[in-house]
Tab-separated table of C-alpha atoms in Angstrom:
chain	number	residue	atom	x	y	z
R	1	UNK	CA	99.455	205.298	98.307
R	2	UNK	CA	97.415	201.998	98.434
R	3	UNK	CA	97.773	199.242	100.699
R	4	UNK	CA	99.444	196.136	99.577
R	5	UNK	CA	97.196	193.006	100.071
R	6	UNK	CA	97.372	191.410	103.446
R	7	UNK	CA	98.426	187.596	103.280
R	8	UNK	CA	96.418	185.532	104.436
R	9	UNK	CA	97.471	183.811	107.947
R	10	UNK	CA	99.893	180.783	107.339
R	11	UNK	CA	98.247	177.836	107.714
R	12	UNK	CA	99.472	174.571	109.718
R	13	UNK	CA	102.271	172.920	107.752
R	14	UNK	CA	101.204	169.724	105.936
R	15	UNK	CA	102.956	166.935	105.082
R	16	UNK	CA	104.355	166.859	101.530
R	17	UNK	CA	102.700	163.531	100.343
R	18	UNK	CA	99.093	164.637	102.319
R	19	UNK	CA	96.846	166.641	99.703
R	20	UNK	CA	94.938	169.544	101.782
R	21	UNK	CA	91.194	168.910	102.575
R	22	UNK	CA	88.761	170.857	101.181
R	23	UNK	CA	87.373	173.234	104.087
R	24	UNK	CA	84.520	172.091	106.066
R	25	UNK	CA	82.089	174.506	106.647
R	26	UNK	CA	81.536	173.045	110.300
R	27	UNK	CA	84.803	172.566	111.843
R	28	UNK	CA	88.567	173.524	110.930
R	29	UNK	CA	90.685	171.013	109.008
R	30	UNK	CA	91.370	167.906	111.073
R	31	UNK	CA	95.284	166.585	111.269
R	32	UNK	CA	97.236	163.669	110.599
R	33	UNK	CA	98.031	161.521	113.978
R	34	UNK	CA	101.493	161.659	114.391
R	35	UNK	CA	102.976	158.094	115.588
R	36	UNK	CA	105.976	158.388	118.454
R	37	UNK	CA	109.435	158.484	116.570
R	38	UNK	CA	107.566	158.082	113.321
R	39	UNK	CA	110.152	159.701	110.441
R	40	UNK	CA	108.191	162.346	108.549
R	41	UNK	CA	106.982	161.283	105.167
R	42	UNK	CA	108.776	161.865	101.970
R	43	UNK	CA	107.514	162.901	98.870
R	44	UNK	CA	106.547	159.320	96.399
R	45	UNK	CA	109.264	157.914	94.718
R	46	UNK	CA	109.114	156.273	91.432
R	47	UNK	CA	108.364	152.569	91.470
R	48	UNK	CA	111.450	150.508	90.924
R	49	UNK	CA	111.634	147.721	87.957
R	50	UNK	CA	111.013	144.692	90.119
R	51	UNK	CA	109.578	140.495	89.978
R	52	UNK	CA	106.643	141.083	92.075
R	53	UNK	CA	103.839	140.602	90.181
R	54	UNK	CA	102.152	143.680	92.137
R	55	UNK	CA	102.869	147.125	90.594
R	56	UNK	CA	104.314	148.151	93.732
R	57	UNK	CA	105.716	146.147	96.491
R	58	UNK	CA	104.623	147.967	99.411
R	59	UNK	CA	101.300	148.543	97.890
R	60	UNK	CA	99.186	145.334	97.453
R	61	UNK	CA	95.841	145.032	95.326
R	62	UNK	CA	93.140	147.095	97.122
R	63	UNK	CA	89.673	146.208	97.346
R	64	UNK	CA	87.533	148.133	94.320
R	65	UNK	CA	84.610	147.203	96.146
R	66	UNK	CA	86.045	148.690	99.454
R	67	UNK	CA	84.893	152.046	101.062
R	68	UNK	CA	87.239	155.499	99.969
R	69	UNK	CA	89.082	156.113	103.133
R	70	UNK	CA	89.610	159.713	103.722
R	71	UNK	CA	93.604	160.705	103.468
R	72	UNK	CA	93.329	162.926	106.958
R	73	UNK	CA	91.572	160.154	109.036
R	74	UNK	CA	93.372	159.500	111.760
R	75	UNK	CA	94.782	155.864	111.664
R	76	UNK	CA	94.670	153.832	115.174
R	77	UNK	CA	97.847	152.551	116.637
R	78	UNK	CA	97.580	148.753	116.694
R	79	UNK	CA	96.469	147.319	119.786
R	80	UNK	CA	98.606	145.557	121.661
R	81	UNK	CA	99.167	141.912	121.090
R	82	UNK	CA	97.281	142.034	118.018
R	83	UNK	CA	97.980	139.754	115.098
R	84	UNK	CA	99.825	141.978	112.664
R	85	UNK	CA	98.539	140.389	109.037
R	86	UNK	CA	100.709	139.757	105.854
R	87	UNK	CA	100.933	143.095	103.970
R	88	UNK	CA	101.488	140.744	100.580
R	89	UNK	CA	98.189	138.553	101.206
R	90	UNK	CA	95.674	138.516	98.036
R	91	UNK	CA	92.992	140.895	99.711
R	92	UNK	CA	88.841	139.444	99.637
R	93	UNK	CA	87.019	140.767	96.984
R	94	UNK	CA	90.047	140.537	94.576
R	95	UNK	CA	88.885	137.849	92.307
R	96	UNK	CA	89.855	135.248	94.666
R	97	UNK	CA	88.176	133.507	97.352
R	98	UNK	CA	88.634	134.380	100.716
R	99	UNK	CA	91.452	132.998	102.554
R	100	UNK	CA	90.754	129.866	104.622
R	101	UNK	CA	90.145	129.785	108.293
R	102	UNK	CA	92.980	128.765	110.313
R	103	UNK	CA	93.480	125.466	111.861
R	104	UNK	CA	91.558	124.983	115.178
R	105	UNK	CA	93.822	125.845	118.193
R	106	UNK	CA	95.337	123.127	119.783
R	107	UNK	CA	98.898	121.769	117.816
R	108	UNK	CA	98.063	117.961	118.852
R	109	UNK	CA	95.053	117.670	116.671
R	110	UNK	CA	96.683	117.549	113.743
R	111	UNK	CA	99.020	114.854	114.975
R	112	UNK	CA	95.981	112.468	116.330
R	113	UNK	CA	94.448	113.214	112.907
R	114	UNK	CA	98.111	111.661	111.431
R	115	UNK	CA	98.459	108.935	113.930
R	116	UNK	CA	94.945	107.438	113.312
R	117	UNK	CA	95.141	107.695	109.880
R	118	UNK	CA	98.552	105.475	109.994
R	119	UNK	CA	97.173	103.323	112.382
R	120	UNK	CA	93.821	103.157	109.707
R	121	UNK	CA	96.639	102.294	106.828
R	122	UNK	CA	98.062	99.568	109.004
R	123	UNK	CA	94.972	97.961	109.910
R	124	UNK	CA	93.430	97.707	106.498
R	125	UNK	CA	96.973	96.861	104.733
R	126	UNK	CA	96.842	93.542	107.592
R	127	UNK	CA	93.698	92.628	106.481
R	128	UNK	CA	94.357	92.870	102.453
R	129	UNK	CA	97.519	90.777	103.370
R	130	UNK	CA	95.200	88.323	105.590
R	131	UNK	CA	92.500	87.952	102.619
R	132	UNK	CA	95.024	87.327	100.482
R	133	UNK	CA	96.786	84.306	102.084
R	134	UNK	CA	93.612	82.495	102.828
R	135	UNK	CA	92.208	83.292	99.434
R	136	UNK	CA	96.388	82.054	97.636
R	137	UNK	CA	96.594	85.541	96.378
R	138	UNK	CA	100.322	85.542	98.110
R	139	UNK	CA	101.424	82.660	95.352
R	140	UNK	CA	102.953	80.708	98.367
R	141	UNK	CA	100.194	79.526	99.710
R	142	UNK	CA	99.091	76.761	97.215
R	143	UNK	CA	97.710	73.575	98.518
R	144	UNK	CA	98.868	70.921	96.365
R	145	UNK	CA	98.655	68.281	98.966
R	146	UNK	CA	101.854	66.741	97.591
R	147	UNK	CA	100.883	65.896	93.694
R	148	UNK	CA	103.172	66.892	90.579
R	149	UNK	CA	102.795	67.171	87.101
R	150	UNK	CA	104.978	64.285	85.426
R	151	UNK	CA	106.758	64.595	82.110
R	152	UNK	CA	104.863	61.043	80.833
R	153	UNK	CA	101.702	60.895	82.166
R	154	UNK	CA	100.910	57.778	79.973
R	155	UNK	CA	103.350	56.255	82.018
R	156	UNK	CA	102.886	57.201	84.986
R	157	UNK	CA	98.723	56.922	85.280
R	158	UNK	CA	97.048	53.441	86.378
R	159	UNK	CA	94.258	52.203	83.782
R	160	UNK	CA	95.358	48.456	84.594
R	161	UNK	CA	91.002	48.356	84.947
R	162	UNK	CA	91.215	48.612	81.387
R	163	UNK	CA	93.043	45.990	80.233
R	164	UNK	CA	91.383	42.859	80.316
R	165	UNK	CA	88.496	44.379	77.981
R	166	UNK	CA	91.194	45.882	76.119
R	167	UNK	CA	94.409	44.064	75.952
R	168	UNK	CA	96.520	45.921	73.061
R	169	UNK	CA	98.291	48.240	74.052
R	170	UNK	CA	98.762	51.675	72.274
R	171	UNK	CA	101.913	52.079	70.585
R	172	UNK	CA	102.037	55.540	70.092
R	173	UNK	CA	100.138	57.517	72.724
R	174	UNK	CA	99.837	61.223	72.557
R	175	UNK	CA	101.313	62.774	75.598
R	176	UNK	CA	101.920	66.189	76.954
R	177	UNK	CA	103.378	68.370	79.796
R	178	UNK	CA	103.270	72.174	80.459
R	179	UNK	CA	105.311	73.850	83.601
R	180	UNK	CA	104.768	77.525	84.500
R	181	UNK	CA	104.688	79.261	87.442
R	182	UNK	CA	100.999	79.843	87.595
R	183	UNK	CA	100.050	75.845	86.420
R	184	UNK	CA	101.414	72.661	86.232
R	185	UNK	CA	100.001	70.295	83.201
R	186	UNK	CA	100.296	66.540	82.562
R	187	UNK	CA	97.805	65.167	79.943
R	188	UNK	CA	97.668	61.782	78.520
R	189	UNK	CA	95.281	60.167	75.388
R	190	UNK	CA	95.688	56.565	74.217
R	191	UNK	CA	93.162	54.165	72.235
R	192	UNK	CA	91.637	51.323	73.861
R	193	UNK	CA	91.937	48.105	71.424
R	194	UNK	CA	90.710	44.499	71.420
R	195	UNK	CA	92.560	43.393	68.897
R	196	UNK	CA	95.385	44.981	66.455
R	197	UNK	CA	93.087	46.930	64.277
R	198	UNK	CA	94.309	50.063	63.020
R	199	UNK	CA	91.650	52.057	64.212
R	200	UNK	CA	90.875	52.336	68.246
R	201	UNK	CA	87.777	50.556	70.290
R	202	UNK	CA	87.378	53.236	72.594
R	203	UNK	CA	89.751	56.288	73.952
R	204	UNK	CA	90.660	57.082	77.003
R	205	UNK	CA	92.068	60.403	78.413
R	206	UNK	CA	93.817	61.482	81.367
R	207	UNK	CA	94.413	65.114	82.424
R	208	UNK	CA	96.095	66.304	85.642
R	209	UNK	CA	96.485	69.467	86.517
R	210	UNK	CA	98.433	71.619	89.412
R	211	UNK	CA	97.086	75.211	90.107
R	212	UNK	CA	99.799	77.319	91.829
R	213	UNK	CA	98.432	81.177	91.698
R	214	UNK	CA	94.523	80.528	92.305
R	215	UNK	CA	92.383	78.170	93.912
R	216	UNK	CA	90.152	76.217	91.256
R	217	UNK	CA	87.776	75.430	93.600
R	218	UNK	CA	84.702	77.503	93.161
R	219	UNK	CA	85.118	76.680	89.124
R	220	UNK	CA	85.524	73.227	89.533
R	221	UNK	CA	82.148	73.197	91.221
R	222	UNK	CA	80.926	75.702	88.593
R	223	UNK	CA	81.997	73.327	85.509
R	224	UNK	CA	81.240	69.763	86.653
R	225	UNK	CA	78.550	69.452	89.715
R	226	UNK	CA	76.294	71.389	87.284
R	227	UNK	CA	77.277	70.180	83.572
R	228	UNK	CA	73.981	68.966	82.775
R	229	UNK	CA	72.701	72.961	82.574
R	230	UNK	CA	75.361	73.613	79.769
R	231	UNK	CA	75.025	70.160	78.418
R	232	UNK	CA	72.113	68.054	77.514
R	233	UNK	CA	71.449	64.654	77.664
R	234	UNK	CA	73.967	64.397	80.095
R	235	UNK	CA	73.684	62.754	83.919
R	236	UNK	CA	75.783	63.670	87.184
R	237	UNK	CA	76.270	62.539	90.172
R	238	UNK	CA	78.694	63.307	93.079
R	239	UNK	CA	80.898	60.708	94.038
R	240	UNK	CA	82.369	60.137	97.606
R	241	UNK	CA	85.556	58.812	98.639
R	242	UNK	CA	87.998	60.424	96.506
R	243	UNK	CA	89.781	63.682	96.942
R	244	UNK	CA	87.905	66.782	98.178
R	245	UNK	CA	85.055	67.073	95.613
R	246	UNK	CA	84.257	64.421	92.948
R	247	UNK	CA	81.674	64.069	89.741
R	248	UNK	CA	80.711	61.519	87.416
R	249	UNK	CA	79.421	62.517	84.179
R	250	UNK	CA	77.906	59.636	81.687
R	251	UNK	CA	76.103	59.891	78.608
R	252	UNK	CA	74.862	56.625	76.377
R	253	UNK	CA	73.016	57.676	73.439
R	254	UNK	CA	73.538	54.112	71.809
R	255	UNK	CA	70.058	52.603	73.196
R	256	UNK	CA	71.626	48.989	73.342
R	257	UNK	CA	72.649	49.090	69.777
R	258	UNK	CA	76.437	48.112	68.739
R	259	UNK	CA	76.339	49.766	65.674
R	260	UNK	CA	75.196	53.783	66.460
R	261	UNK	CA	75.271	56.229	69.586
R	262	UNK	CA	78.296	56.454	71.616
R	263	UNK	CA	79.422	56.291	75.078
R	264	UNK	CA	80.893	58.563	77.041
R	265	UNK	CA	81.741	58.768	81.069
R	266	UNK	CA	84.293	60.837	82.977
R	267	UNK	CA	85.283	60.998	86.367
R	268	UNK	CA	86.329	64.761	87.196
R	269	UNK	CA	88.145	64.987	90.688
R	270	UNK	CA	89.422	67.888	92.718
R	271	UNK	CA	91.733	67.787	95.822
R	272	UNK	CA	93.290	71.005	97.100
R	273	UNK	CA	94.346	72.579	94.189
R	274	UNK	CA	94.935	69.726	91.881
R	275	UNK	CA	92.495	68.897	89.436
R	276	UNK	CA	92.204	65.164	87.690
R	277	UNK	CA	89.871	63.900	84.703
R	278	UNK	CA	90.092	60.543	83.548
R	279	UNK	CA	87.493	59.981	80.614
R	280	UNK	CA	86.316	57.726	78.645
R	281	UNK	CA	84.509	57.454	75.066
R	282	UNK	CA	83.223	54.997	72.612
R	283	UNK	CA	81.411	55.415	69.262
R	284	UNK	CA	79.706	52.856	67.453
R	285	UNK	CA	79.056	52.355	63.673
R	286	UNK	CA	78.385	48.990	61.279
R	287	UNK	CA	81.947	49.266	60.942
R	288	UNK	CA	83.110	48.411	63.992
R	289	UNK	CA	84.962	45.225	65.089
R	290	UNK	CA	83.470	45.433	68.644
R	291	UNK	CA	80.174	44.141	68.812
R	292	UNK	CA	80.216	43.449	72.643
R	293	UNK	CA	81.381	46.859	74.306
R	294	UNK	CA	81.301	47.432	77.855
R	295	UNK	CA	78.432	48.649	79.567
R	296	UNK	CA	78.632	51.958	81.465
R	297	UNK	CA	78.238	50.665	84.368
R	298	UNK	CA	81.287	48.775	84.325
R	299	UNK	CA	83.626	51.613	82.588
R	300	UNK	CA	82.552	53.878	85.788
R	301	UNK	CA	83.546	51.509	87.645
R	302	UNK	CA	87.103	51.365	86.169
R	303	UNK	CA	87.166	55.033	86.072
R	304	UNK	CA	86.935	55.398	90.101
R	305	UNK	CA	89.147	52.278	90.716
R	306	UNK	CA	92.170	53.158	88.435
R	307	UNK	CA	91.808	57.282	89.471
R	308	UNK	CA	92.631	56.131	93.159
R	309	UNK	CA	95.632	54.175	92.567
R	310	UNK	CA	96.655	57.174	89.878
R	311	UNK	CA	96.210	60.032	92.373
R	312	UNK	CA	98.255	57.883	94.844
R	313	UNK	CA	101.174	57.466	92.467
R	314	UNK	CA	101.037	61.338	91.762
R	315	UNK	CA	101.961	61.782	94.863
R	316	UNK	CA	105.799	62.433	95.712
């Protein structure tokens, strides 16, 4: 009668989940670690429907550039006070950059960093705010020295110097005002006459103007101290005395003649942020009445004379 087969000696149980080693030729099978009061594993469950975008909660994206760990190698206990990491965290090597370091150690950096950037904000907002009032960017700041606009300039102006060349006056002047937040206009133009012709001897116009936003200063300069470079044939010359800044700007292209060329002179005057021109202009032709017009000389010196005693009536 024949001998049934001998089975083969039971080998060590393994756990359920744990696939069995292939034999080593070396040395017998090595075992799992056991941890203390660690429940025995259970066979894999099928994943649950779930929102994480992983396929399985518990099991984030490995590394496919990481080393195969072997199933049976024993896994170290963590050390203790180790840093246990976030079992969710997107893994290096992933398609995503590596996480970034942690802040530096020490929890009042952070705050100094805070505190001197405030501080930095506070500084720089006292200085915009500092620029702007001496520069009138805060609208309040305007320095009008006390002159307004009026409704009737024509009125209002003093060209008295004018009168004994040219008695008549103008019935019908052409007058103007503008009032806005940002300027303040008064403009006046009237003809000069000798006698009670229809047509005038010369015109004179008077502009005054109140700047309430910006300070025309650096314009002013721009447009009248250097006229001649835009305009030819034209001669300036500061003039003292009268408000902050003053010009006179005269042109004769008549050559003594009575009968061609014109005259022209205006007196442009800036004092804060009010701006004044007074000018004057005369043209000639064989038509003319006047055959004994003023020389320029003598309308400049009507132009300074009658701007005083205007800019002082301007004032409230």
């Amino acid at each position: 009668m024949s001998t049934p087969p001998q089975q083969p000696p039971s080998s060590p149980q393994q756990p359920p989940s744990t696939p069995q080693q292939p034999q080593q030729p070396s040395s017998p099978p090595q075992q799992p670690l056991q941890q203390p009061d660690q429940p025995p594993a259970t066979p894999l469950q099928q994943p649950q429907p779930t929102a994480y975008p992983y396929p399985n909660p518990q099991s984030p994206p490995q590394n496919p550039y990481a080393q195969p760990t072997l199933v049976n190698q024993p896994v170290p206990p963590p050390q203790q006070g180790a840093q246990q990491g976030n079992p969710y965290a997107v893994q290096p090597g992933y398609g995503y950059p590596p996480p970034a370091a942690p802040p530096s150690a020490g929890g009042n950096t952070a705050g100094r960093a805070v505190l001197w950037a405030v501080v930095g904000a506070v500084v720089a907002s006292a200085g915009w705010a500092a620029g702007l009032y001496l520069t009138g960017g805060l609208g309040n700041s305007a320095d009008l020295r006390g002159y307004r606009a009026p409704a009737n300039l024509c009125s209002s102006a003093d060209y008295s110097s004018f009168k004994e060349e040219y008695p008549v006056d103008d019935s019908s002047p052409t007058k103007n005002v503008l009032k806005d937040p940002a300027l303040d206009q008064s403009y006046c133009s009237l003809s000069l006459k000798k006698t009670s012709a229809s047509y005038g001897d010369a015109y004179l116009t008077i502009q005054v103007d109140l700047h309430k936003k910006t300070d025309p200063g650096p314009e002013f300069t721009a447009t009248w101290k250097k006229y001649g470079d835009s305009h030819t044939d034209y001669d300036v010359s500061p003039v003292s005395g009268i408000g902050d800044e003053a010009y006179l700007v005269t042109q004769d292209t008549s050559n003594g003649s009575t009968t061609s060329g014109s005259r022209y002179a205006t007196l442009a005057v800036r004092d804060g942020w009010m701006t004044y021109t007074m000018y004057y202009s005369a043209y000639f032709s064989s038509y003319d009445s006047d055959t004994d017009p003023p020389t320029l000389d003598d309308v400049t010196g009507w132009l300074k004379t009658d701007t005083k005693s205007t800019l002082e009536r301007l004032k409230d």
